[in-house]
Coordinates of C-alpha atoms in Angstrom, one line a residue:
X1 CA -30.2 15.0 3.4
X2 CA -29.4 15.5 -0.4
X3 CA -27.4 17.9 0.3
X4 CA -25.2 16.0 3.0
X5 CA -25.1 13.1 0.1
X6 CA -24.0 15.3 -2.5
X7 CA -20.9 16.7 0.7
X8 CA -20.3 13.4 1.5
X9 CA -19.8 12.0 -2.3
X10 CA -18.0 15.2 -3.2
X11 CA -15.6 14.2 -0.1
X12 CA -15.2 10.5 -0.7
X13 CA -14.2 11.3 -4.9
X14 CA -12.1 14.5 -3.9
X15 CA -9.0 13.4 -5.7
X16 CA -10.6 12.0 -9.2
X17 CA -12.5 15.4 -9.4
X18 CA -9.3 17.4 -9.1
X19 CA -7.6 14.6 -11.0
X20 CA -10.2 15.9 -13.7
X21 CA -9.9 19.5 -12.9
X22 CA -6.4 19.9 -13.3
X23 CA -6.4 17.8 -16.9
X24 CA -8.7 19.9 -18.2
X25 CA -6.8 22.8 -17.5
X26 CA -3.4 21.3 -18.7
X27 CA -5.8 20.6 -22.3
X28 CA -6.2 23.9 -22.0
X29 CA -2.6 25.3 -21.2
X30 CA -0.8 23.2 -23.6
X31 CA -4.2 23.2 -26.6
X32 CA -4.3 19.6 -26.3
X33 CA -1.2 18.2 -26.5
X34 CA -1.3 16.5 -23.2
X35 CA -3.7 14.0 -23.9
X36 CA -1.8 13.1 -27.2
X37 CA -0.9 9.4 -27.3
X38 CA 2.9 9.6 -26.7
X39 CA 2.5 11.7 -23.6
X40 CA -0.4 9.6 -22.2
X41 CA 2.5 6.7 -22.9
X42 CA 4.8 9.4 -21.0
X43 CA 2.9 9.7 -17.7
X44 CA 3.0 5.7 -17.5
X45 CA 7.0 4.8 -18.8
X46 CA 8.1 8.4 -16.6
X47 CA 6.5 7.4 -13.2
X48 CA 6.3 3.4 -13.1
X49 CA 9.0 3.8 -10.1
X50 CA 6.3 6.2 -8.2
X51 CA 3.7 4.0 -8.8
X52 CA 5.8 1.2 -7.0
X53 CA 7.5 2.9 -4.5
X54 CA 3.8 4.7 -3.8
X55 CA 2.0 1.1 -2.9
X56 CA 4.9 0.1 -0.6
X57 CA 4.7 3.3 1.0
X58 CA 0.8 3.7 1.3
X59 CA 1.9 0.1 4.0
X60 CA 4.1 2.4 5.9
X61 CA 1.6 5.1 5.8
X62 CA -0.8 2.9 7.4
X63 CA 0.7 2.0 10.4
X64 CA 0.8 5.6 11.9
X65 CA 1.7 8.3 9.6
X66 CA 5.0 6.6 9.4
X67 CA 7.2 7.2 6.1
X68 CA 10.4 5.6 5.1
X69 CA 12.8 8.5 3.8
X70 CA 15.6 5.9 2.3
X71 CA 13.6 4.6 -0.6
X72 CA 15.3 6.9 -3.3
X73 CA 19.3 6.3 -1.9
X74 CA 18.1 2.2 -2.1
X75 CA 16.7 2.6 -5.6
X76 CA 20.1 4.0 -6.5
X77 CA 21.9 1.5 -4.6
X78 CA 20.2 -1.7 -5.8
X79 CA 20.4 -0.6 -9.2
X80 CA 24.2 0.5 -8.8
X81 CA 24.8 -3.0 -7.4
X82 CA 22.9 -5.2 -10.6
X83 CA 24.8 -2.6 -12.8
X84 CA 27.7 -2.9 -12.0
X85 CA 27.0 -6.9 -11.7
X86 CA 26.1 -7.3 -15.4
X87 CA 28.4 -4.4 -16.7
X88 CA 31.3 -7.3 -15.5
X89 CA 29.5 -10.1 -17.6
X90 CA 26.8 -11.4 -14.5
X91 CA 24.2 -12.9 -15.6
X92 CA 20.9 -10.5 -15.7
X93 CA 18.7 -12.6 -14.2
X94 CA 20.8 -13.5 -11.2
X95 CA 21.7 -9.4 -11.0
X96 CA 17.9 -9.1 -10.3
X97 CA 17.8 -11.5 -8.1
X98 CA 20.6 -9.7 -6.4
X99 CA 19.0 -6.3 -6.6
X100 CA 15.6 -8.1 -4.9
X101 CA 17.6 -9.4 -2.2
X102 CA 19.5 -6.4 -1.2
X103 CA 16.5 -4.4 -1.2
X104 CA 14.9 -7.0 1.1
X105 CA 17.7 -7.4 3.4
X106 CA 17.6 -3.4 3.6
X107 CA 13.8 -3.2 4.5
X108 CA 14.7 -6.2 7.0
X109 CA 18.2 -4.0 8.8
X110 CA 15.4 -1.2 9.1
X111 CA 12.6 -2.5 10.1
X112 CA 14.3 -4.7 12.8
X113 CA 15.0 -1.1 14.4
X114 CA 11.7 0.5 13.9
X115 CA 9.7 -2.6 14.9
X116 CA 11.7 -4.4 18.1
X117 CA 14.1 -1.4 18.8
X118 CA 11.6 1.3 18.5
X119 CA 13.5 3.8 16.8
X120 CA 11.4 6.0 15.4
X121 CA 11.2 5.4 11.4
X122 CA 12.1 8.9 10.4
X123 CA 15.5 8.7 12.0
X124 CA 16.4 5.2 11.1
X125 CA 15.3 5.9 7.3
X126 CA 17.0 9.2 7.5
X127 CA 20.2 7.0 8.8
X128 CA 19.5 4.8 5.6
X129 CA 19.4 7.6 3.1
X130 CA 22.5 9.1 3.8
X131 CA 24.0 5.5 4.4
X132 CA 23.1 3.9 1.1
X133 CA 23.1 7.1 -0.8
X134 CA 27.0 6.8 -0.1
X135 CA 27.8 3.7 -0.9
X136 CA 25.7 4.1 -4.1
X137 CA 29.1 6.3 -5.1
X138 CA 31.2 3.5 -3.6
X139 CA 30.2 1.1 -6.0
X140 CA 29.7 3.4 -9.3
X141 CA 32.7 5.1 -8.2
X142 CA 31.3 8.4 -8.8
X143 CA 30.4 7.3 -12.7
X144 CA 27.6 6.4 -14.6
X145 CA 27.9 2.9 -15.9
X146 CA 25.4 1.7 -19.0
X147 CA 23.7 -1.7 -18.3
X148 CA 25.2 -4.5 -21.1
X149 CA 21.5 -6.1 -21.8
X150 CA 20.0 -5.4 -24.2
X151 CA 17.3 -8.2 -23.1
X152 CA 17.1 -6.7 -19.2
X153 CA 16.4 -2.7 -20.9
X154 CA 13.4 -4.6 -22.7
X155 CA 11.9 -7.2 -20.0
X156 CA 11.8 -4.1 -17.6
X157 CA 10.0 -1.6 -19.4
X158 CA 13.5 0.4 -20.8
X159 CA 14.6 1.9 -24.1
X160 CA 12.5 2.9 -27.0
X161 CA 10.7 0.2 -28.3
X162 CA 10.2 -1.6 -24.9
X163 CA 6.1 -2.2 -25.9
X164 CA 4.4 -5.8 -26.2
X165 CA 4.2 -6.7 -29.5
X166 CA 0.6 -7.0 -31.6
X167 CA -0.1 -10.3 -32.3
X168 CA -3.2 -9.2 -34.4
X169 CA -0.6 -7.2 -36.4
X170 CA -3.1 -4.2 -36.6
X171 CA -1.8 -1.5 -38.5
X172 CA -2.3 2.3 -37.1
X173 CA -4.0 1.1 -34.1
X174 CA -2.9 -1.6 -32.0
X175 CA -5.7 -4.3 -32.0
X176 CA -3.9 -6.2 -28.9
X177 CA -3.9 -2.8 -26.6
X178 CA -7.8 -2.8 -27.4
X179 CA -8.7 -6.0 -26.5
X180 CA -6.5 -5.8 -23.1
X181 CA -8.3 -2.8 -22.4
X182 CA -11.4 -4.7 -23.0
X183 CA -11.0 -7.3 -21.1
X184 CA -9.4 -4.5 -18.0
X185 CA -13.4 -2.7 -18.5
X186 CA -15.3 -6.1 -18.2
X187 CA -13.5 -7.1 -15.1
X188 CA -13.7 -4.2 -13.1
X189 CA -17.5 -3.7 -14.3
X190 CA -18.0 -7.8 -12.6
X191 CA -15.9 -7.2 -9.5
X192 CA -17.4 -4.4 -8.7
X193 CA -21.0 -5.2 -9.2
X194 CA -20.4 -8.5 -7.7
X195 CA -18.6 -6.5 -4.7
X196 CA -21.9 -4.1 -4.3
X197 CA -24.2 -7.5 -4.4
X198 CA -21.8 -8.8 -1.7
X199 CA -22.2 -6.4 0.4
X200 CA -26.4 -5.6 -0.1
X201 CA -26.6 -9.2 1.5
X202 CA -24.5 -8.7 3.9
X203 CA -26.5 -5.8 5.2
X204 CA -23.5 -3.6 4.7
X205 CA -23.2 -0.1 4.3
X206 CA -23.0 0.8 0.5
X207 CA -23.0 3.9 -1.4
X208 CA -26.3 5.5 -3.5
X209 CA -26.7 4.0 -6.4
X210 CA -26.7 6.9 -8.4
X211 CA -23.4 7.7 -7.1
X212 CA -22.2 4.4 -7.8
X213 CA -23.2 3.9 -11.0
X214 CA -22.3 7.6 -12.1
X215 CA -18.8 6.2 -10.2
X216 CA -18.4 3.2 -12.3
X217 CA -19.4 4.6 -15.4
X218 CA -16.7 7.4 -14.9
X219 CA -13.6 5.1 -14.0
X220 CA -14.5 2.2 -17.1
X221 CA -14.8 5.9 -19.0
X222 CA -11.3 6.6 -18.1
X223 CA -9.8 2.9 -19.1
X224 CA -11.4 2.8 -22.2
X225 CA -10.1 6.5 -23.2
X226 CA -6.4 5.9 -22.0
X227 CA -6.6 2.3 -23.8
X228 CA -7.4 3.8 -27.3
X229 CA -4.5 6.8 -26.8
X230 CA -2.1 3.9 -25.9
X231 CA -3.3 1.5 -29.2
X232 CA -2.6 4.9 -31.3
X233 CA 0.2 4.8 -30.0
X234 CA 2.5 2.0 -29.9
X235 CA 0.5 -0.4 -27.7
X236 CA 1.0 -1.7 -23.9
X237 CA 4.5 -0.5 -22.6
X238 CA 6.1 -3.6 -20.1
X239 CA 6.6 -0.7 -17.4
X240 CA 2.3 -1.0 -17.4
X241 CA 2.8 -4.0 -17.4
X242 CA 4.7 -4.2 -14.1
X243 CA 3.0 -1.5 -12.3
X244 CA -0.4 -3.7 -13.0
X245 CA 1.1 -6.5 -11.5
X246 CA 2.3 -4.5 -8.1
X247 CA -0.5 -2.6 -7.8
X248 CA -2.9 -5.6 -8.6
X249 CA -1.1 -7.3 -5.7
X250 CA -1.2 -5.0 -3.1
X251 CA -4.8 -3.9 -3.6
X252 CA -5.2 -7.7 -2.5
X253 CA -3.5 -7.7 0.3
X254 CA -4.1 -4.5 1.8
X255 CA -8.3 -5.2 1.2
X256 CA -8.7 -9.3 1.4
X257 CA -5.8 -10.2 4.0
X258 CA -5.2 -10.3 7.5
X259 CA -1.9 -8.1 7.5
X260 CA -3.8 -6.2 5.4
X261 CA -6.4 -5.5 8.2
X262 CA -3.8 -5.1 10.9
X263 CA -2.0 -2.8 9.1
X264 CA -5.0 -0.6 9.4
X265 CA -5.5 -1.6 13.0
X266 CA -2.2 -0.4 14.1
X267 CA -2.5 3.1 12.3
X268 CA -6.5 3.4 13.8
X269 CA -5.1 2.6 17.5
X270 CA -2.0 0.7 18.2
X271 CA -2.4 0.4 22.1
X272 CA -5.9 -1.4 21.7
X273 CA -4.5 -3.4 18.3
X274 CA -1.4 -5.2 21.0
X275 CA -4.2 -5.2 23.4
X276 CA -6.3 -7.6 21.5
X277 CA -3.5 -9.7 20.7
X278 CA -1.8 -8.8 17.5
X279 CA 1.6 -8.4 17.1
X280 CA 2.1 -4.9 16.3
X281 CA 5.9 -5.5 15.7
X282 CA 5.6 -8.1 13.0
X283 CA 3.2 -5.6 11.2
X284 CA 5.7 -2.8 11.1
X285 CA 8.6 -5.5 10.3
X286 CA 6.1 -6.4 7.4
X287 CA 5.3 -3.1 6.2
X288 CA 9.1 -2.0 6.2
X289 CA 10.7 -5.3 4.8
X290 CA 8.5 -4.9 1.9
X291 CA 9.0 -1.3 1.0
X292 CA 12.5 -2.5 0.8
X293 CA 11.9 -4.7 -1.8
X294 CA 9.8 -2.6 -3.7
X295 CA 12.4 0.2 -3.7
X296 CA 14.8 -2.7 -5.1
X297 CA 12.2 -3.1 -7.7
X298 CA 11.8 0.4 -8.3
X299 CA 15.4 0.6 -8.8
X300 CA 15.3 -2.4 -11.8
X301 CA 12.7 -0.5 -13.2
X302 CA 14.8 3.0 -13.1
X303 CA 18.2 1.5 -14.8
X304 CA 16.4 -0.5 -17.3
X305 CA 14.4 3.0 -18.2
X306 CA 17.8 5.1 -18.1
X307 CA 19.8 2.3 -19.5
X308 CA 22.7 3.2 -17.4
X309 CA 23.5 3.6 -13.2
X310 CA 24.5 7.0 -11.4
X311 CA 24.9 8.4 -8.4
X312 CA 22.3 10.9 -8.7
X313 CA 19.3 8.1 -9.4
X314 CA 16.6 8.2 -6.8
X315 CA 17.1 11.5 -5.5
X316 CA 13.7 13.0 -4.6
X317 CA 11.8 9.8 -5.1
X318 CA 10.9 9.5 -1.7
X319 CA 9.2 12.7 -2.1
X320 CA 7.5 11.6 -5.1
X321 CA 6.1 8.1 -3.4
X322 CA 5.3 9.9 0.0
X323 CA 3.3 13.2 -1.8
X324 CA 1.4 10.6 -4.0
X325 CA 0.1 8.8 -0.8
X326 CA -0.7 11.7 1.1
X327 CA -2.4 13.6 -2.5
X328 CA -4.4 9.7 -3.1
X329 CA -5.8 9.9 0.5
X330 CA -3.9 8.3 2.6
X331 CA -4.1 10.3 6.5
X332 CA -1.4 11.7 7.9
X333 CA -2.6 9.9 11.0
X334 CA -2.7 6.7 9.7
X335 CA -5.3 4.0 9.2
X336 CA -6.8 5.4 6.0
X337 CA -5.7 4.9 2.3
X338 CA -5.9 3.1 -0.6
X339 CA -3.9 1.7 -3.6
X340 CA -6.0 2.8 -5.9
X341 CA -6.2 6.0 -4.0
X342 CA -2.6 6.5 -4.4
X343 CA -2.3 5.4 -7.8
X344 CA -4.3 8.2 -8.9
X345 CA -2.3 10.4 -6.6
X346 CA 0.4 9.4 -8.5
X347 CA -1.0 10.3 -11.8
X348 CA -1.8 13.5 -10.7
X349 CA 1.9 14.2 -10.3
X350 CA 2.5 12.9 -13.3
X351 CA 0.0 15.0 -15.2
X352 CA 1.4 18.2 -13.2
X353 CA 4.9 17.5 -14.6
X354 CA 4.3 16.6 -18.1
X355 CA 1.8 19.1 -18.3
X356 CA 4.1 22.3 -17.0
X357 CA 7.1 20.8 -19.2
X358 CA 4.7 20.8 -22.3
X359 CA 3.7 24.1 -21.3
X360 CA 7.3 25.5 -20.6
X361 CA 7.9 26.4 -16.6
X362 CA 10.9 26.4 -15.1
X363 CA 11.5 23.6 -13.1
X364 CA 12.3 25.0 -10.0
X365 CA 8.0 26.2 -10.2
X366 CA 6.9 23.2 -11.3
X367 CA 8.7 22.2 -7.5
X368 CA 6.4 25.1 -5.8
X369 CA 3.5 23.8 -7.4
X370 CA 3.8 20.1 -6.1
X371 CA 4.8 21.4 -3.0
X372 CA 1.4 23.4 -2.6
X373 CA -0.4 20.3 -4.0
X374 CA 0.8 18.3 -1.3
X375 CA 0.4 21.1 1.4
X376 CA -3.3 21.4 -0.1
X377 CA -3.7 17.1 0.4
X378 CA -2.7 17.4 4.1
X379 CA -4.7 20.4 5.2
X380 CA -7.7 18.8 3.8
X381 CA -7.0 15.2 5.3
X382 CA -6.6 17.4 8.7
X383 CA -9.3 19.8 8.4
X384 CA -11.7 16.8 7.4
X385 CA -10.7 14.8 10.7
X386 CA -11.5 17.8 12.9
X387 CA -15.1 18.5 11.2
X388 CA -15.7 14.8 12.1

């Protein structure tokens, strides 16, 4: 029996004990320089668009194993369209607005296909990534084009010193970064104990409590640590900032709302999800609509970082997104995932590609290694299903 607990805890935690693993041995590889504060600010400002892009496509994920392949050509294309919008003297507000809206209107044109048409989503995403990935070069005209704000690069997370300011005006250390992270400990400490109480009266199904505190204590562990390297450093970066506030949001709805729970219906059995009266359509409309407005966001987030639009933006991030769902949990058969499971996915990437850069590979390895990562993922998810 202890030893089924010790299987089954060692299966549910998979991804934070490799997440662990491989730090350790990028400490090792690169003597410690990985876990200095500017590239622990480096994992964060690099891969904000992955964390987005990731929680939108964890939705698609859901609903059957279903991926959307366009995401990178419409984070170039939104972003080509608000550059080129406040490179001719538009307003940067109503560019993002624009950029939100086209990546909307995307999701929508696809998702109308995939949800009443029944197309299947890889061909109709496939259709969209060559489609907007070309008239991403229509608009830029083949050039890169620098965005003229100054205050867009800083609300989005871009340039140099793009960090919230310390109002405590600490000097070395930033006080404010410290207190967020503070405040970040406490409130995962109360929801979670209050979530473990909830669910003892409910006569629910909970997890030993050895292996929930040892949990808890691990993951307010991990915030404090990466809150101090960040206050040595220069503080909060806004591209945390936004990240938190997307991945914040869709933890709620894929855990406390309806769509949430028939997004997870559909991918567990679609024919008996119709059957008992939900509109399966409307929940892949939903879950592709809204991945177009994250990669809209996504692409905000990537010209305010690079400070300019090209052509090239986005390529791979599909990639990216859909091997940071599949490495955070999420089935290839759908039905099974999580946002924070995929967040950590994501900074498992992350910490693979700083670490091998600090370290020297060639980048062509560092692509053999991710790809073996993600092979890795999958054949676990698979081989897991069959034992079961």
């Amino acid at each position: 029996m202890n030893k089924n607990k010790i299987l089954g805890f060692v299966q549910k935690y998979t991804m934070i004990i490799v997440l662990v693993l491989v730090t350790l041995f990028f400490c090792w590889g690169t003597k410690g320089k990985i876990l200095q504060p500017n590239n622990i600010t480096n994992i964060i400002a690099q891969n904000a668009y992955v964390f987005v892009l990731a929680s939108g496509m964890l939705l698609c994920i859901l609903t059957g194993g279903n991926i959307d392949l366009s995401v990178g050509s419409v984070v170039c294309f939104a972003g080509a369209v608000g550059c080129m919008m406040i490179f001719n003297g538009t307003s940067p507000v109503v560019a993002t607005l624009v950029m939100l809206v086209i990546g909307i209107a995307i999701g929508a044109w696809q998702a109308f296909w995939i949800a009443y048409i029944k197309v299947p989503p890889f061909i109709t995403t496939l259709s969209g990534m060559m489609v907007f990935r070309g008239l991403s070069n229509v608009v830029l005209e083949g050039q890169t084009i620098p965005v003229r704000s100054e205050a867009f690069i800083k609300v989005f997370g871009g340039g140099a010193d793009c960090y919230i300011p310390d109002f405590f005006g600490g000097e070395g250390i930033n006080i404010l970064c410290l207190v967020v992270g503070i405040i970040a400990v406490v409130a995962y400490l109360v929801s979670t104990i209050l979530g473990r109480q909830k669910r003892v009266k409910a006569n629910q199904m909970v997890e030993p409590f050895i292996a929930f505190v040892g949990k808890t204590t691990v993951i307010a562990a991990l915030i404090v640590f990466f809150t101090i390297k960040l206050a040595q450093y220069k503080g909060l970066p806004l591209s945390l900032i936004w990240v938190a506030i997307v991945v914040a949001i869709y933890t709620y709805i894929t855990s406390k709302t309806t769509i949430g729970r028939h997004l997870y219906a559909v991918g567990g059995n679609e024919v008996a999800t119709r059957l008992s009266g939900i509109d399966t359509r409307k929940v892949y409309f939903f879950a592709y609509t809204n991945m177009g407005f994250l990669a809209a966001l996504a692409g905000v987030l990537t010209i305010a970082r690079l400070t300019s639009a090209a052509p090239s933006y986005g390529t791979n991030y599909e990639m990216d997104a859909i091997g940071s769902c599949f490495i955070g949990g999420a089935s290839a058969y759908g039905g099974i995932g999580t946002v924070p499971g995929v967040i950590i996915g994501a900074i498992l990437m992350g910490v693979i590609n700083i670490g091998m850069s600090i370290m020297g590979i060639d980048a062509n390895y560092q692509k053999v290694v991710k790809g073996l990562v993600l092979l890795a993922a999958v054949i676990f998810d698979v081989v897991s299903k069959k034992k079961k």
